[in-house]
Amino acid sequence: MDKLRITGGQPLQGEITVSGAKNAALPILCAGLLTADTLALTNVPALQDIHTMLKLLRQMGVKGDLNGDATLALNAGQLTKLEAPYDMVKTMRASILVLGPLLARFGEARVSLPGGCAIGQRPVDQHIKGLTALGAEIRIEHGYIIAKAPRLKGATIRTDMVTVTGTENLMMAATLAEGRTILENAAREPEVTDLAELLIKMGARIQGHGTDRIIIDGVPTLHGAEHNIVADRIEAGTFLCAVGATGGDITLRHAAPDTLGAVLDKLREAGVSIETGPDWIRGSMNRRPKAVSFRTYEYPAFPTDMQAQVMALNTLADGTAVIVENIFENRFMHVQELSRMGAQIDIDGHTAIVTGVKALSGATVMATDLRASASLVIAGLAAEGDTTVERIYHLDRGYEHMEHKLRQVGAHIERIKQEAL
């Protein structure tokens, strides 16, 4: 398995181009199942999760390959299989997003239950509850969700919790349902909004996206469309945390600052100078960061996907920060690895108390999940000496060529290739 080797202490200077958002691209790929026409997509990130989803779709008979220029023409005109098998779903929970589109367009689907996850349970019961409300007959057999419905019928659905993939699955399913569907307690994430904008281009009738009440009036069929994937706000936030930890001055191109409000507020509070334009963000830092406390909540509050990165920044801050994780129960696994680098962090249930130190020291650390990987890279960039981050296949799931982008702004970072045993 590949590793990253980082020699820390180098301020970051220059420009980075932000990639398209993984969490927008994955449901948008699944939306291709809703039509026999072609979706022409741009700004598609070349990530492991994207390749996994494309492999799953190709197993069903979907045509489409990601090009080197981040473009993709996806066509589901001739499907041969209406199934997402366990060997695909177990590697990526987002595979559950094929359930709604398959059921809506073809009247049936067979999708493996996702199983466990390192950072939390994330059950799919809300997906099943919503699709049942739309008239689907669903049973669980041998670890598979088996769903059937001659045609889904509109309904009012109120999920027990805010669920991003649940909102996306139900919104896609409702586009072809008969009548009106109202999603109450809907997720408001920019990625949900981006999916809705694509669906509207395909002929769907959707209003209220970006709020907690989405209204969908079903149509008989959807058609092809062209769409540019929204910029990855988590990637942008990660690079801004890196400049906050190391010092320097970077400009992020093709960014979406209007999706990053809570993160930019906290970075400014930490002492990072932030400037924004329509599609760019400039971050600069010339002092030791100040400790910033926060709680993770659903959008538009502080995102759980940025918790680990801002914690890494807090390890070097002046003062003590209190971080409360309200979304995932196991999302402090990076704490043990940061502590190996000299961080002072105490955990009490869902709360982390971070007392900043003046310097971290390089060490060999192990990534446990996607965002934990990013936090260790940030810590390594700021630490004294060399840091080796192992198991970076987690990082490759959500960051496109991170080491190349960081080298462009002066980081001393390299990928060490290792053959699998």
XYZ file of N, CA and C in Angstrom, residues 205-411:
621
model
N -39.208 18.294 -11.987
C -39.866 19.480 -11.430
C -39.623 19.482 -9.923
N -38.627 20.260 -9.517
C -38.186 20.277 -8.117
C -38.124 21.725 -7.648
N -38.585 21.952 -6.427
C -38.440 23.267 -5.805
C -38.129 23.087 -4.320
N -37.471 24.084 -3.760
C -37.151 24.034 -2.334
C -35.814 23.417 -2.009
N -35.067 22.940 -3.009
C -33.752 22.358 -2.732
C -32.849 23.432 -2.135
N -32.058 23.037 -1.162
C -31.281 23.985 -0.386
C -31.985 24.383 0.897
N -33.254 23.948 1.059
C -33.988 24.135 2.309
C -34.328 22.761 2.879
N -34.981 22.743 4.045
C -35.323 21.450 4.654
C -36.675 20.920 4.188
N -37.252 21.555 3.150
C -38.528 21.083 2.588
C -38.433 21.122 1.066
N -38.281 19.955 0.464
C -38.128 19.842 -0.983
C -39.421 19.286 -1.572
N -39.915 19.931 -2.616
C -41.157 19.510 -3.271
C -40.822 19.019 -4.676
N -41.259 17.803 -4.983
C -40.996 17.198 -6.300
C -42.324 16.802 -6.931
N -42.605 17.319 -8.108
C -43.768 16.893 -8.886
C -43.285 15.931 -9.958
N -43.754 14.690 -9.872
C -43.252 13.650 -10.760
C -43.599 13.884 -12.228
N -42.714 13.413 -13.093
C -42.926 13.484 -14.545
C -42.792 12.070 -15.113
N -43.337 11.819 -16.315
C -43.279 10.458 -16.879
C -41.870 9.992 -17.214
N -41.065 10.884 -17.787
C -39.705 10.503 -18.186
C -38.758 11.686 -17.990
N -37.483 11.364 -17.909
C -36.431 12.379 -17.883
C -35.558 12.221 -19.122
N -34.837 13.281 -19.466
C -33.992 13.251 -20.667
C -32.549 13.586 -20.298
N -31.680 13.560 -21.287
C -30.270 13.852 -21.058
C -30.034 15.314 -20.719
N -28.811 15.599 -20.258
C -28.474 16.976 -19.885
C -26.966 17.131 -19.811
N -26.528 18.390 -19.740
C -25.120 18.712 -19.500
C -25.019 19.363 -18.130
N -23.949 19.022 -17.399
C -23.834 19.568 -16.038
C -22.373 19.609 -15.604
N -22.020 20.683 -14.907
C -20.682 20.852 -14.342
C -20.764 20.614 -12.836
N -19.997 19.646 -12.340
C -20.039 19.281 -10.916
C -19.548 20.448 -10.060
N -20.237 20.723 -8.961
C -19.847 21.804 -8.054
C -18.465 21.521 -7.456
N -17.757 22.581 -7.096
C -16.420 22.445 -6.504
C -16.497 21.754 -5.149
N -15.440 21.045 -4.805
C -15.382 20.288 -3.553
C -15.052 21.221 -2.389
N -16.043 21.539 -1.587
C -15.843 22.471 -0.466
C -14.939 21.876 0.608
N -14.944 20.543 0.756
C -14.113 19.917 1.784
C -12.644 19.926 1.359
N -12.379 19.705 0.087
C -11.003 19.815 -0.401
C -10.493 21.237 -0.202
N -11.310 22.221 -0.556
C -10.916 23.616 -0.388
C -10.637 23.923 1.073
N -11.528 23.490 1.965
C -11.329 23.719 3.392
C -10.074 23.053 3.920
N -9.756 21.880 3.392
C -8.553 21.159 3.817
C -7.293 21.947 3.477
N -7.220 22.477 2.259
C -6.027 23.253 1.875
C -5.922 24.548 2.677
N -7.045 25.140 3.022
C -7.009 26.350 3.843
C -6.522 26.032 5.256
N -6.907 24.872 5.791
C -6.373 24.446 7.087
C -4.862 24.222 7.006
N -4.417 23.707 5.873
C -2.980 23.460 5.700
C -2.194 24.757 5.742
N -2.679 25.802 5.065
C -1.947 27.076 5.097
C -2.066 27.715 6.474
N -3.165 27.458 7.172
C -3.291 27.953 8.544
C -2.275 27.320 9.474
N -1.955 26.046 9.233
C -1.009 25.324 10.092
C 0.440 25.622 9.736
N 0.724 25.822 8.449
C 2.115 25.984 8.004
C 2.517 27.440 7.825
N 1.528 28.327 7.650
C 1.826 29.691 7.232
C 1.948 29.751 5.719
N 1.935 30.982 5.187
C 2.073 31.152 3.746
C 0.878 31.865 3.151
N 0.688 31.682 1.854
C -0.335 32.433 1.122
C -0.730 31.611 -0.100
N -1.944 31.093 -0.138
C -2.385 30.303 -1.287
C -3.720 30.840 -1.809
N -3.918 30.667 -3.107
C -5.190 31.013 -3.746
C -5.785 29.747 -4.344
N -7.039 29.480 -4.032
C -7.748 28.315 -4.544
C -8.607 28.742 -5.723
N -8.355 28.152 -6.889
C -9.125 28.435 -8.095
C -10.234 27.389 -8.272
N -11.288 27.773 -8.992
C -12.455 26.911 -9.227
C -13.080 26.469 -7.900
N -13.050 27.356 -6.924
C -13.629 27.066 -5.611
C -15.059 27.609 -5.547
N -15.769 27.243 -4.483
C -17.141 27.720 -4.274
C -17.245 28.262 -2.850
N -16.792 29.500 -2.622
C -16.751 30.034 -1.262
C -18.113 30.125 -0.588
N -19.190 30.238 -1.384
C -20.517 30.364 -0.781
C -20.987 29.063 -0.131
N -20.271 27.959 -0.339
C -20.625 26.684 0.298
C -19.831 26.438 1.579
N -18.959 27.373 1.947
C -17.996 27.135 3.022
C -18.140 28.099 4.194
N -19.313 28.701 4.351
C -19.478 29.767 5.325
C -18.985 29.448 6.723
N -19.440 28.319 7.305
C -19.083 27.993 8.683
C -17.591 27.715 8.823
N -16.991 27.089 7.811
C -15.563 26.773 7.858
C -14.734 28.040 7.750
N -15.091 28.921 6.826
C -14.346 30.174 6.676
C -14.451 31.022 7.941
N -15.620 31.014 8.593
C -15.773 31.756 9.851
C -14.776 31.265 10.895
N -14.640 29.947 11.025
C -13.738 29.386 12.036
C -12.275 29.639 11.680
N -11.951 29.580 10.389
C -10.571 29.849 9.984
C -10.205 31.311 10.246
N -11.131 32.207 9.967
C -10.875 33.619 10.297
C -10.683 33.789 11.800
N -11.502 33.100 12.587
C -11.381 33.163 14.048
C -10.015 32.641 14.497
N -9.483 31.651 13.770
C -8.169 31.095 14.099
C -7.026 32.017 13.688
N -7.329 33.063 12.916
C -6.295 34.010 12.522
C -5.901 33.951 11.066
N -6.535 33.061 10.275
C -6.236 32.979 8.848
C -6.908 34.163 8.145
N -6.157 34.861 7.317
C -6.720 35.943 6.517
C -7.391 35.343 5.291
N -8.693 35.594 5.130
C -9.470 34.985 4.050
C -10.040 36.075 3.151
N -9.811 35.943 1.843
C -10.463 36.783 0.845
C -11.185 35.860 -0.129
N -12.331 36.299 -0.644
C -13.089 35.451 -1.568
C -13.578 36.249 -2.764
N -13.762 35.546 -3.875
C -14.407 36.073 -5.064
C -15.452 35.079 -5.508
N -16.053 35.263 -6.679
C -17.109 34.340 -7.128
C -16.661 32.884 -7.184
N -15.425 32.627 -7.623
C -14.951 31.245 -7.758
C -13.511 31.089 -7.273
N -13.113 31.891 -6.274
C -11.761 31.752 -5.732
C -11.759 32.112 -4.251
N -10.787 31.546 -3.551
C -10.569 31.849 -2.138
C -9.068 32.036 -1.934
N -8.689 33.103 -1.255
C -7.293 33.300 -0.900
C -7.158 33.200 0.612
N -6.216 32.370 1.051
C -5.949 32.227 2.478
C -4.486 32.487 2.774
N -4.216 33.325 3.768
C -2.829 33.584 4.148
C -2.714 33.595 5.666
N -1.508 33.263 6.149
C -1.293 33.126 7.592
C 0.162 33.482 7.902
N 0.363 34.358 8.889
C 1.730 34.731 9.250
C 1.926 34.749 10.763
N 1.123 33.966 11.475
C 1.210 33.940 12.934
C 0.801 32.558 13.433
N 0.967 32.340 14.703
C 0.482 31.106 15.305
C -1.046 31.156 15.373
N -1.724 30.062 15.007
C -3.190 30.100 15.045
C -3.732 30.210 16.467
N -4.939 30.730 16.577
C -5.666 30.771 17.842
C -6.589 29.560 17.914
N -6.763 29.020 19.112
C -7.646 27.862 19.292
C -9.089 28.250 18.976
N -9.793 27.365 18.241
C -11.203 27.608 17.901
C -12.037 26.394 18.284
N -13.090 26.630 19.038
C -14.017 25.568 19.440
C -15.186 25.519 18.465
N -15.762 24.325 18.284
C -16.927 24.197 17.399
C -17.644 22.883 17.669
N -18.865 22.810 17.163
C -19.673 21.590 17.196
C -20.067 21.238 15.761
N -19.996 19.991 15.417
C -20.418 19.579 14.075
C -21.926 19.373 14.047
N -22.535 19.860 12.992
C -23.965 19.656 12.741
C -24.174 19.589 11.240
N -25.414 19.327 10.858
C -25.748 19.300 9.447
C -25.607 20.701 8.841
N -25.408 20.754 7.521
C -25.291 22.008 6.788
C -26.536 22.865 7.021
N -26.357 24.175 7.239
C -25.172 24.993 6.982
C -24.238 25.175 8.183
N -24.389 24.375 9.223
C -23.485 24.459 10.376
C -22.134 23.832 10.024
N -21.256 23.712 11.016
C -19.899 23.228 10.749
C -19.927 21.752 10.337
N -19.297 21.402 9.218
C -19.406 20.038 8.688
C -18.518 19.032 9.410
N -19.054 17.858 9.643
C -18.262 16.783 10.250
C -17.051 16.425 9.388
N -17.166 16.610 8.073
C -16.061 16.275 7.174
C -14.875 17.220 7.292
N -15.018 18.325 8.069
C -13.889 19.225 8.307
C -13.394 19.170 9.752
N -14.001 18.325 10.555
C -13.640 18.273 11.979
C -12.180 17.881 12.192
N -11.717 16.832 11.523
C -10.354 16.336 11.732
C -9.317 17.357 11.273
N -9.584 18.044 10.163
C -8.612 18.997 9.626
C -8.459 20.214 10.541
N -9.574 20.723 11.070
C -9.485 21.871 11.974
C -8.911 21.430 13.324
N -9.142 20.172 13.708
C -8.484 19.667 14.912
C -6.968 19.692 14.734
N -6.484 19.288 13.555
C -5.038 19.328 13.295
C -4.506 20.750 13.443
N -5.260 21.725 12.943
C -4.864 23.126 13.099
C -4.840 23.514 14.579
N -5.835 23.048 15.330
C -5.918 23.364 16.758
C -4.773 22.767 17.571
N -4.167 21.685 17.082
C -3.071 21.076 17.854
C -1.886 22.033 17.980
N -1.790 23.000 17.058
C -0.680 23.957 17.053
C -1.098 25.337 17.545
N -2.341 25.457 17.997
C -2.897 26.775 18.298
C -2.515 27.264 19.686
N -2.650 28.557 19.850
C -2.474 29.199 21.151
C -3.795 29.094 21.904
N -3.826 28.294 22.964
C -5.041 28.136 23.748
C -5.596 26.730 23.685
N -6.810 26.564 24.179
C -7.475 25.264 24.250
C -8.796 25.321 23.498
N -9.045 24.319 22.674
C -10.278 24.231 21.889
C -11.109 23.047 22.356
N -12.424 23.228 22.348
C -13.359 22.152 22.666
C -14.119 21.812 21.385
N -14.003 20.555 20.948
C -14.637 20.100 19.713
C -15.661 19.028 20.061
N -16.904 19.241 19.642
C -17.974 18.279 19.899
C -18.419 17.685 18.570
N -18.329 16.368 18.433
C -18.724 15.653 17.218
C -20.137 15.103 17.408
N -21.099 15.686 16.672
C -22.505 15.305 16.823
C -23.033 14.396 15.719
N -22.229 14.111 14.696
C -22.739 13.376 13.539
C -22.354 11.895 13.590
N -21.064 11.601 13.725
C -20.600 10.208 13.711
C -19.985 9.840 15.048
N -20.323 8.652 15.526
C -19.914 8.261 16.871
C -18.452 7.851 16.980
N -17.819 7.499 15.871
C -16.433 7.004 15.930
C -15.467 7.909 15.185
N -15.741 9.212 15.176
C -14.937 10.054 14.300
C -13.808 10.787 15.030
N -13.231 10.153 16.031
C -12.045 10.706 16.679
C -10.862 9.753 16.563
N -10.882 8.872 15.569
C -9.818 7.874 15.482
C -8.470 8.480 15.081
N -8.481 9.694 14.556
C -7.221 10.371 14.206
C -6.514 10.913 15.442
N -7.221 10.983 16.566
C -6.638 11.578 17.782
C -5.395 10.808 18.223
N -5.483 9.495 18.225
C -4.354 8.676 18.662
C -3.133 8.914 17.780
N -3.345 9.085 16.491
C -2.217 9.298 15.572
C -1.636 10.706 15.736
N -2.503 11.703 15.898
C -2.007 13.062 16.149
C -1.213 13.122 17.451
N -1.646 12.340 18.437
C -0.930 12.310 19.718
C 0.483 11.758 19.540
N 0.662 10.846 18.597
C 2.005 10.305 18.321
C 2.952 11.410 17.826
N 2.375 12.485 17.310
C 3.196 13.588 16.809
C 3.363 14.696 17.856
N 2.875 14.435 19.058
C 3.055 15.398 20.137
C 1.837 16.227 20.466
N 0.712 15.971 19.816
C -0.512 16.722 20.104
C -1.029 16.364 21.495
N -1.656 17.339 22.144
C -2.257 17.120 23.463
C -3.775 17.181 23.323
N -4.387 16.007 23.298
C -5.834 15.902 23.064
C -6.428 14.934 24.074
N -7.478 15.357 24.746
C -8.219 14.499 25.671
C -9.608 14.268 25.107
N -10.075 13.019 25.208
C -11.388 12.653 24.681
C -12.322 12.317 25.834
N -13.530 12.855 25.778
C -14.583 12.514 26.734
C -15.864 12.312 25.939
N -16.141 11.066 25.598
C -17.317 10.769 24.790
C -17.230 11.390 23.412
N -18.180 12.276 23.110
C -18.213 12.933 21.803
C -17.459 14.262 21.805
N -16.688 14.510 22.851
C -15.986 15.785 22.981
C -14.484 15.577 23.011
N -13.763 16.393 22.247
C -12.297 16.403 22.263
C -11.831 17.754 22.787
N -10.914 17.732 23.738
C -10.332 18.955 24.285
C -8.886 19.015 23.802
N -8.598 20.016 22.973
C -7.296 20.127 22.315
C -6.537 21.311 22.910
N -5.419 21.019 23.546
C -4.548 22.066 24.073
C -3.375 22.222 23.115
N -3.258 23.385 22.514
C -2.246 23.584 21.479
C -0.831 23.511 22.011
N 0.062 22.977 21.176
C 1.491 22.947 21.490
C 2.211 23.831 20.472
N 3.428 24.249 20.822
C 4.149 25.149 19.921
C 4.672 24.448 18.673
N 4.888 23.145 18.771
C 5.394 22.416 17.605
C 5.010 20.951 17.702
N 4.730 20.348 16.554
C 4.556 18.900 16.441
C 5.862 18.309 15.938
N 6.061 17.030 16.191
C 7.264 16.354 15.699
C 6.854 15.243 14.733
N 7.604 15.134 13.658
C 7.298 14.134 12.645
C 7.315 12.722 13.208
N 6.458 11.870 12.668
C 6.358 10.479 13.124
C 5.727 9.652 12.015
N 5.758 8.341 12.191
C 5.017 7.454 11.298
C 3.615 7.280 11.867
N 2.609 7.593 11.062
C 1.222 7.533 11.509
C 0.401 6.767 10.486
N -0.778 6.332 10.917
C -1.621 5.486 10.071
C -2.982 6.134 9.885
N -3.403 6.282 8.635
C -4.724 6.834 8.333
C -5.796 5.793 8.627
N -6.883 6.241 9.246
C -7.981 5.334 9.603
C -9.231 5.566 8.777
N -9.375 6.755 8.203
C -10.493 7.050 7.312
C -10.109 8.240 6.441
N -11.019 8.647 5.581
C -10.708 9.667 4.575
C -10.269 10.991 5.203
N -11.088 11.568 6.060
C -10.762 12.885 6.607
C -9.662 12.799 7.660
N -9.555 11.688 8.361
C -8.427 11.485 9.261
C -7.115 11.561 8.484
N -7.101 10.982 7.284
C -5.901 11.036 6.436
C -5.483 12.476 6.189
N -6.466 13.323 5.867
C -6.176 14.723 5.567
C -5.616 15.433 6.785
N -6.135 15.118 7.972
C -5.639 15.766 9.191
C -4.184 15.411 9.443
N -3.808 14.178 9.142
C -2.420 13.746 9.352
C -1.481 14.400 8.340
N -1.963 14.623 7.123
C -1.151 15.343 6.136
C -0.917 16.778 6.602
N -1.969 17.430 7.098
C -1.828 18.808 7.593
C -0.821 18.852 8.738
N -0.954 17.913 9.675
C -0.026 17.867 10.809
C 1.406 17.642 10.326
N 1.573 16.747 9.352
C 2.900 16.473 8.818
C 3.522 17.671 8.119
N 2.694 18.451 7.418
C 3.194 19.639 6.723
C 3.731 20.680 7.699
N 3.139 20.705 8.912
C 3.530 21.705 9.906
C 4.570 21.193 10.893
N 4.767 19.875 10.966
C 5.621 19.281 12.002
C 7.111 19.490 11.708
N 7.896 19.358 12.760
C 9.346 19.377 12.617
C 9.822 17.985 12.222
N 10.612 17.901 11.149
C 11.138 16.605 10.711
C 10.228 15.908 9.723
N 10.425 14.596 9.596
C 9.725 13.800 8.591
C 8.529 13.062 9.188
N 7.447 13.022 8.420
C 6.251 12.264 8.781
C 5.933 11.302 7.649
N 5.597 10.081 7.992
C 5.133 9.101 7.011
C 3.682 8.755 7.333
N 2.800 8.962 6.362
C 1.382 8.633 6.530
C 1.103 7.348 5.777
N 0.756 6.306 6.509
C 0.481 4.998 5.915
C -1.010 4.827 5.628
N -1.313 3.863 4.773
C -2.691 3.500 4.398
C -3.419 4.679 3.756
N -2.754 5.303 2.788
C -3.354 6.498 2.179
C -4.374 6.157 1.095
N -4.711 4.879 0.950
C -5.810 4.557 0.043
C -7.086 5.246 0.530
N -7.177 5.495 1.837
C -8.304 6.286 2.349
C -8.301 7.670 1.724
N -7.130 8.294 1.656
C -6.991 9.647 1.116
C -7.397 9.682 -0.353
N -7.019 8.655 -1.100
C -7.294 8.614 -2.536
C -8.786 8.479 -2.834
N -9.572 8.085 -1.839
C -11.024 8.004 -2.034
C -11.642 9.386 -2.220
N -11.018 10.431 -1.643
C -11.689 11.719 -1.642
C -10.853 12.919 -2.032
N -9.543 12.721 -2.297
C -8.681 13.837 -2.698
C -7.953 13.467 -3.982
N -8.121 14.299 -4.991
C -7.528 14.017 -6.296
C -6.099 14.553 -6.346
N -5.134 13.629 -6.414
C -3.715 13.995 -6.562
C -3.285 15.015 -5.513
N -3.601 14.754 -4.243
C -3.305 15.729 -3.196
C -1.826 16.073 -3.134
N -0.963 15.072 -3.251
C 0.464 15.371 -3.116
C 0.961 16.259 -4.261
N 0.403 16.082 -5.476
C 0.797 16.934 -6.602
C 0.373 18.384 -6.348
N -0.846 18.553 -5.879
C -1.349 19.909 -5.625
C -0.533 20.595 -4.530
N -0.167 19.850 -3.488
C 0.610 20.442 -2.400
C 2.037 20.767 -2.842
N 2.610 19.917 -3.692
C 3.952 20.219 -4.201
C 3.955 21.510 -5.025
N 2.854 21.757 -5.733
C 2.760 22.970 -6.544
C 2.857 24.240 -5.694
N 2.517 24.137 -4.412
C 2.575 25.324 -3.544
C 3.730 25.222 -2.544
N 4.700 24.355 -2.846
C 5.948 24.346 -2.092
C 6.088 23.301 -1.007
N 5.109 22.424 -0.840
C 5.228 21.392 0.191
C 6.264 20.352 -0.210
